[in-house]
Amino acid sequence: MSNSVRTYTAKERNMYLLGLAGQNMIYNIIGTGLYFYFQSVIFIPAMAISIFMAVARVWDAINDPMMGTIVDKTNTKWGKCRPYLLFVPPIILVITIATFLNGTYSSANSATQNVLIVGWAAVSYILWGMVYTIGDIPLWGVTSRMTEIEKDRASILSFARIAAGLGAGIVLLSITPVSQSVGQMLEEKIGSVAKSQQYGFIIVATIFAFIGCGLFQLTGIFVRERVPSKAENISFKENIKIMWGNKPFRKQLISGILRSPMQTLLSIAMTLVSYYYGNYFGNYMLYIVILGGAVFGGQFVAMAFVPKLMEKYEKTKLYIGSTLMGAIPFALMFPIYKMAPQDLDKPIWLVVLFIVFALAGAGMGALTVLQSVMIADAVDYEEYHKGFRPDGVFFSGQSFITKLSAGISSIIQGIGYSIVGFSGDNVNACNEALRAGASFKTDFEPYAAMMFFLCSIPPAIGLFLSVIPMKNYGMTDSEHRSMLESLVKRRNENKD
């Protein structure tokens, strides 16, 4: 590190990436495992899940900027972001486990019992989202405080997205099949298929939660903040005006909200693979490896190449291109299913789906890196024009987009499942029929068709729409480089 610029060490970078992988393990325990658990293990009705998840996301619309405001007002010997990274992971651990400690929803229960089951699911889920936000916003916001070198920041954000994807992938690809396998091993001892499946999820989710939170804790211990700034005494209301008044950030926020349905692929993927390819109780790990590997492989390749592409092309053009590249394969998924509704486990169709899923994953991966880098650029834009860095409140926008995407996708999912009746006791009846020898692909074809539809058409529409706000973005790359050079000079003058 020279006298004129400040940046992170290799050790800090590595510990940050490990922590980010752990934090994304936690997110996907909830984002992937918990939804499957609510619907297919304890049988909460689909619309009930959608409603309380939507309520949680509406609250996040307020909670995330509030937390960003708190971070920006923080001024401790550890910095702005690091105090939260030190103390939040253990709290997240406890609440993550608590979300799985619930009863089984059933028409055989009393109305009071079912209300309590749905109530606990809703309260624990909303509480988890609030606590997760306290760690998530500082975790991403700290990247713009670790270095003032644009290339180093782009590099760590690119690696951060890869680390996040690895953490997410470990959980997304394994939590459901491993939990089901553990549940099946417990059947003889417990004597109930439904109860053994529930205990399987509780055990596996707890193990993953300890691993994820242990890794997450590394960020608070090892990361350092080097870009100087003072605590800003700016109100929540003023921060909302700042967020909306920053044209590049506003464009990103609108675009991110429009592409929210893209999240349905990740939230439905395990349900689709478990039922369509595994008949719920069968072995479907090969298909997880093929299709999940395609999505995550596409993501990682795109994430690795984006920093190099950003050196040659405008970020805005890359953003629009990546969005369109992702929209087309999403749009193809449902037509492919309609062409061979019962044969998508055949080698030729698996090859076709592998290519389509890989291209969709590449589009998603490129967008996630570009979003983080462009939000950090928007922070520089605000500091250049207004004299302060709203790291916390701007990166709360990224957290908000992620959570709102999950909320919107859950609403779409709940509506779709309710239309075909894949909800509550019907899911339990489907599981029992599959256990008795029924075929999901033939006997429950409407359920399968809806799953493929939800993974395909809503995300494609959202992605095409999300291109519109990015026209006339408001800041070119050359303008940003000029701003950053001026900011570095300013900071050094203040230091002297």
JSON list of N, CA, C and O in Angstrom, two decimals, residues 463-490:
[
{"chain": "A", "resi": 463, "resn": "LEU", "atom": "N", "xyz": [-36.84, -9.77, -17.03]},
{"chain": "A", "resi": 463, "resn": "LEU", "atom": "CA", "xyz": [-35.53, -9.40, -17.56]},
{"chain": "A", "resi": 463, "resn": "LEU", "atom": "C", "xyz": [-35.65, -8.46, -18.77]},
{"chain": "A", "resi": 463, "resn": "LEU", "atom": "O", "xyz": [-34.90, -7.49, -18.88]},
{"chain": "A", "resi": 464, "resn": "PHE", "atom": "N", "xyz": [-36.56, -8.75, -19.66]},
{"chain": "A", "resi": 464, "resn": "PHE", "atom": "CA", "xyz": [-36.75, -7.86, -20.81]},
{"chain": "A", "resi": 464, "resn": "PHE", "atom": "C", "xyz": [-37.16, -6.47, -20.35]},
{"chain": "A", "resi": 464, "resn": "PHE", "atom": "O", "xyz": [-36.67, -5.46, -20.87]},
{"chain": "A", "resi": 465, "resn": "LEU", "atom": "N", "xyz": [-38.04, -6.38, -19.37]},
{"chain": "A", "resi": 465, "resn": "LEU", "atom": "CA", "xyz": [-38.49, -5.08, -18.87]},
{"chain": "A", "resi": 465, "resn": "LEU", "atom": "C", "xyz": [-37.37, -4.32, -18.16]},
{"chain": "A", "resi": 465, "resn": "LEU", "atom": "O", "xyz": [-37.31, -3.09, -18.21]},
{"chain": "A", "resi": 466, "resn": "SER", "atom": "N", "xyz": [-36.47, -5.05, -17.51]},
{"chain": "A", "resi": 466, "resn": "SER", "atom": "CA", "xyz": [-35.43, -4.40, -16.70]},
{"chain": "A", "resi": 466, "resn": "SER", "atom": "C", "xyz": [-34.38, -3.67, -17.52]},
{"chain": "A", "resi": 466, "resn": "SER", "atom": "O", "xyz": [-33.58, -2.90, -16.98]},
{"chain": "A", "resi": 467, "resn": "VAL", "atom": "N", "xyz": [-34.37, -3.90, -18.84]},
{"chain": "A", "resi": 467, "resn": "VAL", "atom": "CA", "xyz": [-33.43, -3.19, -19.71]},
{"chain": "A", "resi": 467, "resn": "VAL", "atom": "C", "xyz": [-33.83, -1.73, -19.85]},
{"chain": "A", "resi": 467, "resn": "VAL", "atom": "O", "xyz": [-32.98, -0.83, -19.97]},
{"chain": "A", "resi": 468, "resn": "ILE", "atom": "N", "xyz": [-35.13, -1.46, -19.82]},
{"chain": "A", "resi": 468, "resn": "ILE", "atom": "CA", "xyz": [-35.64, -0.13, -20.13]},
{"chain": "A", "resi": 468, "resn": "ILE", "atom": "C", "xyz": [-35.04, 0.98, -19.26]},
{"chain": "A", "resi": 468, "resn": "ILE", "atom": "O", "xyz": [-34.58, 2.01, -19.78]},
{"chain": "A", "resi": 469, "resn": "PRO", "atom": "N", "xyz": [-34.99, 0.82, -17.91]},
{"chain": "A", "resi": 469, "resn": "PRO", "atom": "CA", "xyz": [-34.46, 1.92, -17.09]},
{"chain": "A", "resi": 469, "resn": "PRO", "atom": "C", "xyz": [-32.98, 2.21, -17.30]},
{"chain": "A", "resi": 469, "resn": "PRO", "atom": "O", "xyz": [-32.52, 3.30, -16.95]},
{"chain": "A", "resi": 470, "resn": "MET", "atom": "N", "xyz": [-32.23, 1.25, -17.85]},
{"chain": "A", "resi": 470, "resn": "MET", "atom": "CA", "xyz": [-30.78, 1.43, -17.95]},
{"chain": "A", "resi": 470, "resn": "MET", "atom": "C", "xyz": [-30.36, 2.28, -19.14]},
{"chain": "A", "resi": 470, "resn": "MET", "atom": "O", "xyz": [-29.19, 2.58, -19.30]},
{"chain": "A", "resi": 471, "resn": "LYS", "atom": "N", "xyz": [-31.32, 2.65, -19.97]},
{"chain": "A", "resi": 471, "resn": "LYS", "atom": "CA", "xyz": [-31.00, 3.60, -21.05]},
{"chain": "A", "resi": 471, "resn": "LYS", "atom": "C", "xyz": [-30.85, 4.99, -20.45]},
{"chain": "A", "resi": 471, "resn": "LYS", "atom": "O", "xyz": [-31.53, 5.36, -19.51]},
{"chain": "A", "resi": 472, "resn": "ASN", "atom": "N", "xyz": [-29.94, 5.77, -20.99]},
{"chain": "A", "resi": 472, "resn": "ASN", "atom": "CA", "xyz": [-29.64, 7.10, -20.45]},
{"chain": "A", "resi": 472, "resn": "ASN", "atom": "C", "xyz": [-29.29, 6.98, -18.97]},
{"chain": "A", "resi": 472, "resn": "ASN", "atom": "O", "xyz": [-29.90, 7.61, -18.10]},
{"chain": "A", "resi": 473, "resn": "TYR", "atom": "N", "xyz": [-28.25, 6.19, -18.67]},
{"chain": "A", "resi": 473, "resn": "TYR", "atom": "CA", "xyz": [-27.90, 5.80, -17.31]},
{"chain": "A", "resi": 473, "resn": "TYR", "atom": "C", "xyz": [-27.49, 6.97, -16.42]},
{"chain": "A", "resi": 473, "resn": "TYR", "atom": "O", "xyz": [-27.82, 7.02, -15.24]},
{"chain": "A", "resi": 474, "resn": "GLY", "atom": "N", "xyz": [-26.74, 7.91, -16.95]},
{"chain": "A", "resi": 474, "resn": "GLY", "atom": "CA", "xyz": [-26.39, 9.09, -16.15]},
{"chain": "A", "resi": 474, "resn": "GLY", "atom": "C", "xyz": [-24.94, 9.21, -15.74]},
{"chain": "A", "resi": 474, "resn": "GLY", "atom": "O", "xyz": [-24.55, 10.23, -15.16]},
{"chain": "A", "resi": 475, "resn": "MET", "atom": "N", "xyz": [-24.11, 8.19, -16.03]},
{"chain": "A", "resi": 475, "resn": "MET", "atom": "CA", "xyz": [-22.67, 8.27, -15.71]},
{"chain": "A", "resi": 475, "resn": "MET", "atom": "C", "xyz": [-21.92, 7.29, -16.59]},
{"chain": "A", "resi": 475, "resn": "MET", "atom": "O", "xyz": [-22.17, 6.08, -16.54]},
{"chain": "A", "resi": 476, "resn": "THR", "atom": "N", "xyz": [-20.99, 7.79, -17.39]},
{"chain": "A", "resi": 476, "resn": "THR", "atom": "CA", "xyz": [-20.16, 6.92, -18.21]},
{"chain": "A", "resi": 476, "resn": "THR", "atom": "C", "xyz": [-18.96, 6.45, -17.38]},
{"chain": "A", "resi": 476, "resn": "THR", "atom": "O", "xyz": [-18.64, 7.01, -16.32]},
{"chain": "A", "resi": 477, "resn": "ASP", "atom": "N", "xyz": [-18.27, 5.42, -17.88]},
{"chain": "A", "resi": 477, "resn": "ASP", "atom": "CA", "xyz": [-17.10, 4.91, -17.17]},
{"chain": "A", "resi": 477, "resn": "ASP", "atom": "C", "xyz": [-15.98, 5.95, -17.12]},
{"chain": "A", "resi": 477, "resn": "ASP", "atom": "O", "xyz": [-15.27, 6.06, -16.11]},
{"chain": "A", "resi": 478, "resn": "SER", "atom": "N", "xyz": [-15.80, 6.69, -18.18]},
{"chain": "A", "resi": 478, "resn": "SER", "atom": "CA", "xyz": [-14.74, 7.71, -18.18]},
{"chain": "A", "resi": 478, "resn": "SER", "atom": "C", "xyz": [-15.06, 8.82, -17.17]},
{"chain": "A", "resi": 478, "resn": "SER", "atom": "O", "xyz": [-14.15, 9.33, -16.50]},
{"chain": "A", "resi": 479, "resn": "GLU", "atom": "N", "xyz": [-16.33, 9.18, -17.05]},
{"chain": "A", "resi": 479, "resn": "GLU", "atom": "CA", "xyz": [-16.72, 10.18, -16.05]},
{"chain": "A", "resi": 479, "resn": "GLU", "atom": "C", "xyz": [-16.47, 9.66, -14.65]},
{"chain": "A", "resi": 479, "resn": "GLU", "atom": "O", "xyz": [-16.01, 10.40, -13.77]},
{"chain": "A", "resi": 480, "resn": "HIS", "atom": "N", "xyz": [-16.73, 8.38, -14.43]},
{"chain": "A", "resi": 480, "resn": "HIS", "atom": "CA", "xyz": [-16.49, 7.82, -13.10]},
{"chain": "A", "resi": 480, "resn": "HIS", "atom": "C", "xyz": [-15.01, 7.80, -12.76]},
{"chain": "A", "resi": 480, "resn": "HIS", "atom": "O", "xyz": [-14.60, 8.11, -11.64]},
{"chain": "A", "resi": 481, "resn": "ARG", "atom": "N", "xyz": [-14.17, 7.42, -13.72]},
{"chain": "A", "resi": 481, "resn": "ARG", "atom": "CA", "xyz": [-12.73, 7.40, -13.46]},
{"chain": "A", "resi": 481, "resn": "ARG", "atom": "C", "xyz": [-12.23, 8.79, -13.08]},
{"chain": "A", "resi": 481, "resn": "ARG", "atom": "O", "xyz": [-11.39, 8.94, -12.19]},
{"chain": "A", "resi": 482, "resn": "SER", "atom": "N", "xyz": [-12.71, 9.79, -13.77]},
{"chain": "A", "resi": 482, "resn": "SER", "atom": "CA", "xyz": [-12.32, 11.17, -13.46]},
{"chain": "A", "resi": 482, "resn": "SER", "atom": "C", "xyz": [-12.77, 11.56, -12.06]},
{"chain": "A", "resi": 482, "resn": "SER", "atom": "O", "xyz": [-12.02, 12.19, -11.30]},
{"chain": "A", "resi": 483, "resn": "MET", "atom": "N", "xyz": [-13.98, 11.16, -11.68]},
{"chain": "A", "resi": 483, "resn": "MET", "atom": "CA", "xyz": [-14.49, 11.45, -10.33]},
{"chain": "A", "resi": 483, "resn": "MET", "atom": "C", "xyz": [-13.62, 10.77, -9.27]},
{"chain": "A", "resi": 483, "resn": "MET", "atom": "O", "xyz": [-13.26, 11.38, -8.26]},
{"chain": "A", "resi": 484, "resn": "LEU", "atom": "N", "xyz": [-13.26, 9.51, -9.51]},
{"chain": "A", "resi": 484, "resn": "LEU", "atom": "CA", "xyz": [-12.49, 8.76, -8.52]},
{"chain": "A", "resi": 484, "resn": "LEU", "atom": "C", "xyz": [-11.10, 9.34, -8.34]},
{"chain": "A", "resi": 484, "resn": "LEU", "atom": "O", "xyz": [-10.59, 9.44, -7.22]},
{"chain": "A", "resi": 485, "resn": "GLU", "atom": "N", "xyz": [-10.48, 9.76, -9.42]},
{"chain": "A", "resi": 485, "resn": "GLU", "atom": "CA", "xyz": [-9.16, 10.40, -9.32]},
{"chain": "A", "resi": 485, "resn": "GLU", "atom": "C", "xyz": [-9.24, 11.68, -8.49]},
{"chain": "A", "resi": 485, "resn": "GLU", "atom": "O", "xyz": [-8.38, 11.95, -7.64]},
{"chain": "A", "resi": 486, "resn": "SER", "atom": "N", "xyz": [-10.27, 12.45, -8.71]},
{"chain": "A", "resi": 486, "resn": "SER", "atom": "CA", "xyz": [-10.48, 13.68, -7.94]},
{"chain": "A", "resi": 486, "resn": "SER", "atom": "C", "xyz": [-10.71, 13.39, -6.46]},
{"chain": "A", "resi": 486, "resn": "SER", "atom": "O", "xyz": [-10.20, 14.10, -5.58]},
{"chain": "A", "resi": 487, "resn": "LEU", "atom": "N", "xyz": [-11.47, 12.29, -6.18]},
{"chain": "A", "resi": 487, "resn": "LEU", "atom": "CA", "xyz": [-11.77, 11.93, -4.78]},
{"chain": "A", "resi": 487, "resn": "LEU", "atom": "C", "xyz": [-10.50, 11.50, -4.04]},
{"chain": "A", "resi": 487, "resn": "LEU", "atom": "O", "xyz": [-10.30, 11.85, -2.87]},
{"chain": "A", "resi": 488, "resn": "VAL", "atom": "N", "xyz": [-9.64, 10.72, -4.71]},
{"chain": "A", "resi": 488, "resn": "VAL", "atom": "CA", "xyz": [-8.39, 10.29, -4.08]},
{"chain": "A", "resi": 488, "resn": "VAL", "atom": "C", "xyz": [-7.52, 11.49, -3.73]},
{"chain": "A", "resi": 488, "resn": "VAL", "atom": "O", "xyz": [-6.94, 11.57, -2.64]},
{"chain": "A", "resi": 489, "resn": "LYS", "atom": "N", "xyz": [-7.42, 12.46, -4.65]},
{"chain": "A", "resi": 489, "resn": "LYS", "atom": "CA", "xyz": [-6.66, 13.68, -4.38]},
{"chain": "A", "resi": 489, "resn": "LYS", "atom": "C", "xyz": [-7.26, 14.43, -3.19]},
{"chain": "A", "resi": 489, "resn": "LYS", "atom": "O", "xyz": [-6.54, 14.92, -2.32]},
{"chain": "A", "resi": 490, "resn": "ARG", "atom": "N", "xyz": [-8.55, 14.52, -3.15]},
{"chain": "A", "resi": 490, "resn": "ARG", "atom": "CA", "xyz": [-9.26, 15.22, -2.08]},
{"chain": "A", "resi": 490, "resn": "ARG", "atom": "C", "xyz": [-8.94, 14.59, -0.71]},
{"chain": "A", "resi": 490, "resn": "ARG", "atom": "O", "xyz": [-8.65, 15.27, 0.26]}
]
